[in-house]
mmCIF file of C-alpha atoms in Angstrom:
data_model
loop_
_atom_site.group_PDB
_atom_site.id
_atom_site.type_symbol
_atom_site.label_atom_id
_atom_site.label_comp_id
_atom_site.label_asym_id
_atom_site.label_seq_id
_atom_site.Cartn_x
_atom_site.Cartn_y
_atom_site.Cartn_z
ATOM 1 C CA MET T 1 -79.271 -56.953 1.706
ATOM 2 C CA VAL T 2 -82.105 -55.361 -0.179
ATOM 3 C CA LEU T 3 -79.903 -52.497 -1.354
ATOM 4 C CA TYR T 4 -77.172 -54.951 -2.383
ATOM 5 C CA HIS T 5 -79.531 -57.132 -4.456
ATOM 6 C CA ALA T 6 -81.228 -54.127 -6.009
ATOM 7 C CA ARG T 7 -78.049 -52.258 -6.824
ATOM 8 C CA CYS T 8 -78.342 -52.924 -10.589
ATOM 9 C CA THR T 9 -81.900 -51.718 -10.950
ATOM 10 C CA ALA T 10 -82.577 -49.323 -8.144
ATOM 11 C CA TRP T 11 -80.613 -46.983 -5.820
ATOM 12 C CA ARG T 12 -77.778 -46.630 -8.303
ATOM 13 C CA ASP T 13 -76.896 -43.013 -7.417
ATOM 14 C CA LEU T 14 -76.548 -42.829 -3.609
ATOM 15 C CA PRO T 15 -74.256 -40.736 -1.394
ATOM 16 C CA ALA T 16 -70.759 -42.319 -1.264
ATOM 17 C CA PRO T 17 -71.095 -43.859 2.243
ATOM 18 C CA LEU T 18 -74.446 -45.492 1.317
ATOM 19 C CA GLU T 19 -72.959 -46.779 -1.938
ATOM 20 C CA ARG T 20 -70.115 -48.418 -0.015
ATOM 21 C CA LEU T 21 -72.585 -49.959 2.396
ATOM 22 C CA ARG T 22 -74.735 -51.110 -0.572
ATOM 23 C CA ASP T 23 -71.819 -52.547 -2.466
ATOM 24 C CA HIS T 24 -70.623 -54.591 0.489
ATOM 25 C CA GLY T 25 -74.085 -55.744 1.579
ATOM 26 C CA ASP T 26 -73.145 -59.375 0.964
ATOM 27 C CA THR T 27 -71.217 -59.270 4.246
ATOM 28 C CA ALA T 28 -74.614 -59.292 5.952
ATOM 29 C CA VAL T 29 -74.856 -62.928 5.075
ATOM 30 C CA ALA T 30 -71.726 -63.657 7.170
ATOM 31 C CA LEU T 31 -73.258 -61.632 10.011
ATOM 32 C CA PHE T 32 -76.435 -63.688 9.687
ATOM 33 C CA TYR T 33 -74.438 -66.940 9.977
ATOM 34 C CA VAL T 34 -72.552 -65.672 13.036
ATOM 35 C CA LEU T 35 -75.757 -64.541 14.669
ATOM 36 C CA SER T 36 -77.551 -67.762 13.785
ATOM 37 C CA GLY T 37 -74.770 -69.945 15.335
ATOM 38 C CA PHE T 38 -74.692 -67.819 18.445
ATOM 39 C CA ILE T 39 -78.509 -67.885 18.991
ATOM 40 C CA LEU T 40 -78.759 -71.601 18.255
ATOM 41 C CA THR T 41 -75.868 -72.440 20.617
ATOM 42 C CA HIS T 42 -77.375 -70.249 23.322
ATOM 43 C CA THR T 43 -80.867 -71.787 22.808
ATOM 44 C CA TYR T 44 -80.035 -75.472 22.374
ATOM 45 C CA HIS T 45 -76.861 -75.980 24.424
ATOM 46 C CA GLY T 46 -77.745 -78.529 27.092
ATOM 47 C CA HIS T 47 -75.968 -79.074 30.417
ATOM 48 C CA ASP T 48 -73.871 -81.871 28.831
ATOM 49 C CA GLY T 49 -72.894 -79.750 25.777
ATOM 50 C CA ARG T 50 -75.292 -81.565 23.465
ATOM 51 C CA VAL T 51 -78.550 -80.801 21.708
ATOM 52 C CA ALA T 52 -81.109 -82.575 23.870
ATOM 53 C CA GLU T 53 -83.287 -83.814 21.077
ATOM 54 C CA PRO T 54 -81.653 -83.562 17.584
ATOM 55 C CA LYS T 55 -84.760 -84.788 15.737
ATOM 56 C CA ALA T 56 -86.877 -82.103 17.411
ATOM 57 C CA PHE T 57 -84.226 -79.533 16.525
ATOM 58 C CA TRP T 58 -84.173 -80.544 12.882
ATOM 59 C CA TRP T 59 -88.003 -80.569 12.578
ATOM 60 C CA ALA T 60 -88.135 -77.128 14.141
ATOM 61 C CA ARG T 61 -85.579 -75.820 11.604
ATOM 62 C CA VAL T 62 -87.463 -77.381 8.634
ATOM 63 C CA ALA T 63 -90.789 -75.945 9.901
ATOM 64 C CA ARG T 64 -89.235 -72.506 10.210
ATOM 65 C CA VAL T 65 -87.320 -72.327 6.912
ATOM 66 C CA TRP T 66 -88.914 -74.662 4.387
ATOM 67 C CA PRO T 67 -92.346 -73.113 3.770
ATOM 68 C CA LEU T 68 -91.023 -69.646 2.816
ATOM 69 C CA TYR T 69 -88.097 -71.142 0.899
ATOM 70 C CA ALA T 70 -90.472 -73.413 -1.028
ATOM 71 C CA ALA T 71 -92.686 -70.455 -1.934
ATOM 72 C CA ALA T 72 -89.673 -68.412 -3.106
ATOM 73 C CA TRP T 73 -88.440 -71.396 -5.124
ATOM 74 C CA LEU T 74 -91.832 -71.796 -6.862
ATOM 75 C CA VAL T 75 -91.906 -68.085 -7.696
ATOM 76 C CA CYS T 76 -88.391 -68.214 -9.130
ATOM 77 C CA PHE T 77 -89.189 -71.396 -11.047
ATOM 78 C CA ALA T 78 -92.409 -69.869 -12.518
ATOM 79 C CA GLN T 79 -90.597 -66.609 -13.362
ATOM 80 C CA ARG T 80 -87.751 -68.386 -15.133
ATOM 81 C CA THR T 81 -90.078 -70.794 -16.936
ATOM 82 C CA LEU T 82 -92.330 -67.999 -18.158
ATOM 83 C CA ALA T 83 -89.252 -66.079 -19.342
ATOM 84 C CA GLY T 84 -88.442 -68.957 -21.634
ATOM 85 C CA GLY T 85 -86.155 -71.047 -19.440
ATOM 86 C CA ALA T 86 -86.477 -74.766 -19.892
ATOM 87 C CA PRO T 87 -86.348 -76.630 -16.562
ATOM 88 C CA THR T 88 -85.079 -79.762 -18.257
ATOM 89 C CA ALA T 89 -82.087 -77.893 -19.677
ATOM 90 C CA HIS T 90 -80.851 -77.171 -16.145
ATOM 91 C CA LEU T 91 -82.395 -80.090 -14.295
ATOM 92 C CA GLN T 92 -79.418 -80.432 -11.994
ATOM 93 C CA GLY T 93 -79.852 -76.807 -10.845
ATOM 94 C CA VAL T 94 -83.586 -77.200 -10.443
ATOM 95 C CA ILE T 95 -83.261 -80.319 -8.312
ATOM 96 C CA ALA T 96 -80.340 -78.893 -6.270
ATOM 97 C CA SER T 97 -82.345 -75.692 -5.546
ATOM 98 C CA ALA T 98 -85.476 -77.636 -4.614
ATOM 99 C CA THR T 99 -83.512 -79.834 -2.218
ATOM 100 C CA LEU T 100 -81.436 -76.967 -0.628
ATOM 101 C CA THR T 101 -78.220 -78.514 -1.899
ATOM 102 C CA GLN T 102 -77.277 -75.947 -4.569
ATOM 103 C CA ALA T 103 -74.426 -74.379 -2.577
ATOM 104 C CA TRP T 104 -72.478 -77.646 -2.656
ATOM 105 C CA THR T 105 -71.373 -77.426 -6.307
ATOM 106 C CA PRO T 106 -70.152 -74.465 -8.363
ATOM 107 C CA LEU T 107 -72.420 -75.463 -11.256
ATOM 108 C CA THR T 108 -75.634 -75.282 -9.211
ATOM 109 C CA VAL T 109 -74.939 -72.630 -6.619
ATOM 110 C CA PHE T 110 -77.003 -70.039 -8.442
ATOM 111 C CA GLY T 111 -79.655 -72.638 -9.539
ATOM 112 C CA TRP T 112 -83.217 -71.496 -10.069
ATOM 113 C CA ASN T 113 -83.433 -69.563 -6.799
ATOM 114 C CA THR T 114 -80.257 -67.558 -6.839
ATOM 115 C CA PRO T 115 -80.446 -65.918 -3.343
ATOM 116 C CA GLY T 116 -81.382 -69.410 -1.987
ATOM 117 C CA TRP T 117 -77.693 -70.387 -1.890
ATOM 118 C CA SER T 118 -77.495 -68.768 1.552
ATOM 119 C CA ILE T 119 -80.389 -70.867 2.847
ATOM 120 C CA SER T 120 -78.693 -73.957 1.326
ATOM 121 C CA VAL T 121 -75.637 -73.114 3.429
ATOM 122 C CA GLU T 122 -77.782 -72.512 6.509
ATOM 123 C CA ALA T 123 -79.526 -75.838 5.994
ATOM 124 C CA THR T 124 -76.158 -77.563 6.044
ATOM 125 C CA PHE T 125 -75.347 -75.783 9.322
ATOM 126 C CA TYR T 126 -78.629 -76.949 10.790
ATOM 127 C CA LEU T 127 -77.891 -80.543 9.717
ATOM 128 C CA LEU T 128 -74.432 -80.461 11.335
ATOM 129 C CA PHE T 129 -75.318 -78.463 14.430
ATOM 130 C CA PRO T 130 -76.190 -81.388 16.788
ATOM 131 C CA PHE T 131 -72.860 -82.996 15.884
ATOM 132 C CA LEU T 132 -70.684 -79.823 16.067
ATOM 133 C CA LEU T 133 -72.000 -78.533 19.350
ATOM 134 C CA PRO T 134 -70.399 -81.297 21.494
ATOM 135 C CA LEU T 135 -67.091 -80.727 19.620
ATOM 136 C CA VAL T 136 -67.116 -77.057 20.321
ATOM 137 C CA SER T 137 -68.292 -77.549 23.900
ATOM 138 C CA ALA T 138 -65.632 -80.064 24.774
ATOM 139 C CA ARG T 139 -62.793 -78.081 23.170
ATOM 140 C CA ARG T 140 -61.023 -81.330 22.447
ATOM 141 C CA ARG T 141 -57.488 -80.942 21.308
ATOM 142 C CA TRP T 142 -57.963 -82.924 18.095
ATOM 143 C CA GLY T 143 -60.928 -80.712 17.198
ATOM 144 C CA TRP T 144 -58.720 -77.648 17.328
ATOM 145 C CA TRP T 145 -56.085 -79.351 15.153
ATOM 146 C CA ALA T 146 -58.764 -80.130 12.583
ATOM 147 C CA VAL T 147 -59.869 -76.490 12.580
ATOM 148 C CA ALA T 148 -56.300 -75.294 12.231
ATOM 149 C CA VAL T 149 -55.702 -77.540 9.226
ATOM 150 C CA TRP T 150 -59.002 -76.520 7.643
ATOM 151 C CA LEU T 151 -58.207 -72.810 8.188
ATOM 152 C CA THR T 152 -54.758 -73.262 6.588
ATOM 153 C CA GLY T 153 -56.410 -74.744 3.497
ATOM 154 C CA LEU T 154 -58.943 -71.954 3.413
ATOM 155 C CA ALA T 155 -56.095 -69.396 3.729
ATOM 156 C CA GLY T 156 -54.297 -71.031 0.811
ATOM 157 C CA LEU T 157 -57.404 -70.786 -1.398
ATOM 158 C CA ALA T 158 -58.088 -67.203 -0.346
ATOM 159 C CA LEU T 159 -54.414 -66.313 -1.101
ATOM 160 C CA GLY T 160 -54.779 -67.954 -4.485
ATOM 161 C CA ARG T 161 -57.866 -65.835 -5.203
ATOM 162 C CA ALA T 162 -56.117 -62.699 -3.988
ATOM 163 C CA LEU T 163 -53.127 -63.348 -6.196
ATOM 164 C CA ALA T 164 -55.531 -64.173 -9.103
ATOM 165 C CA TRP T 165 -54.132 -67.612 -9.773
ATOM 166 C CA ASP T 166 -56.011 -69.097 -12.702
ATOM 167 C CA TRP T 167 -57.662 -72.240 -11.498
ATOM 168 C CA ARG T 168 -60.476 -72.094 -14.002
ATOM 169 C CA LEU T 169 -61.479 -75.440 -15.418
ATOM 170 C CA TRP T 170 -64.503 -74.131 -17.378
ATOM 171 C CA ASP T 171 -65.534 -70.749 -18.789
ATOM 172 C CA PHE T 172 -66.216 -69.508 -15.258
ATOM 173 C CA ASP T 173 -64.150 -69.600 -12.074
ATOM 174 C CA PRO T 174 -65.398 -72.578 -10.046
ATOM 175 C CA TRP T 175 -62.956 -71.983 -7.196
ATOM 176 C CA HIS T 176 -64.432 -68.538 -6.599
ATOM 177 C CA ARG T 177 -67.834 -70.133 -6.196
ATOM 178 C CA VAL T 178 -66.552 -72.925 -3.967
ATOM 179 C CA VAL T 179 -64.724 -70.537 -1.602
ATOM 180 C CA ASP T 180 -67.510 -67.994 -1.465
ATOM 181 C CA TYR T 181 -70.547 -70.265 -1.383
ATOM 182 C CA ASN T 182 -69.721 -73.799 -0.273
ATOM 183 C CA PRO T 183 -71.034 -74.623 3.244
ATOM 184 C CA LEU T 184 -67.661 -76.040 4.384
ATOM 185 C CA PHE T 185 -65.932 -72.737 3.664
ATOM 186 C CA ARG T 186 -68.695 -70.755 5.406
ATOM 187 C CA LEU T 187 -68.765 -73.049 8.450
ATOM 188 C CA PRO T 188 -66.416 -70.896 10.651
ATOM 189 C CA GLU T 189 -68.843 -68.017 10.343
ATOM 190 C CA PHE T 190 -71.537 -70.237 11.955
#
């Protein structure tokens, strides 16, 4: 991930295999989500297929993630403000980044703490985890149908992106941001 995020300023001329690894470093985020879902399921899966104490689970996640995220957010906020950015000009992005909800809309996904989008997605997973674990554990038939419908929709959007259908509504491609960064589209990785 470090190589991927620093590819514009450092490590520009690497041997070809390392360049390919660097240029596809964003796939490490998907690996992080898979690993996170596996470890949380292994750790919190009770005998009845439920998280024993959802409130304790949520507080443990907040205590683990929020302090470092808040520090990073403050650094990004200070850096952008000192560089001449006006927080009030992008208040929606500032608030979304501060509340870990920036990944939910294409306009705020890169907010004031750009790499924080992945933590925003992870926060959504943490919020949903106590509700999703029983569904996955029970393997209920309706749950699998819901997943199949959802995957079909995702495949349609991915096909549209692959065929370069022009779904732009503004001067940027919001569907690219929705498919790549929205928590609902990243949920199967978790």
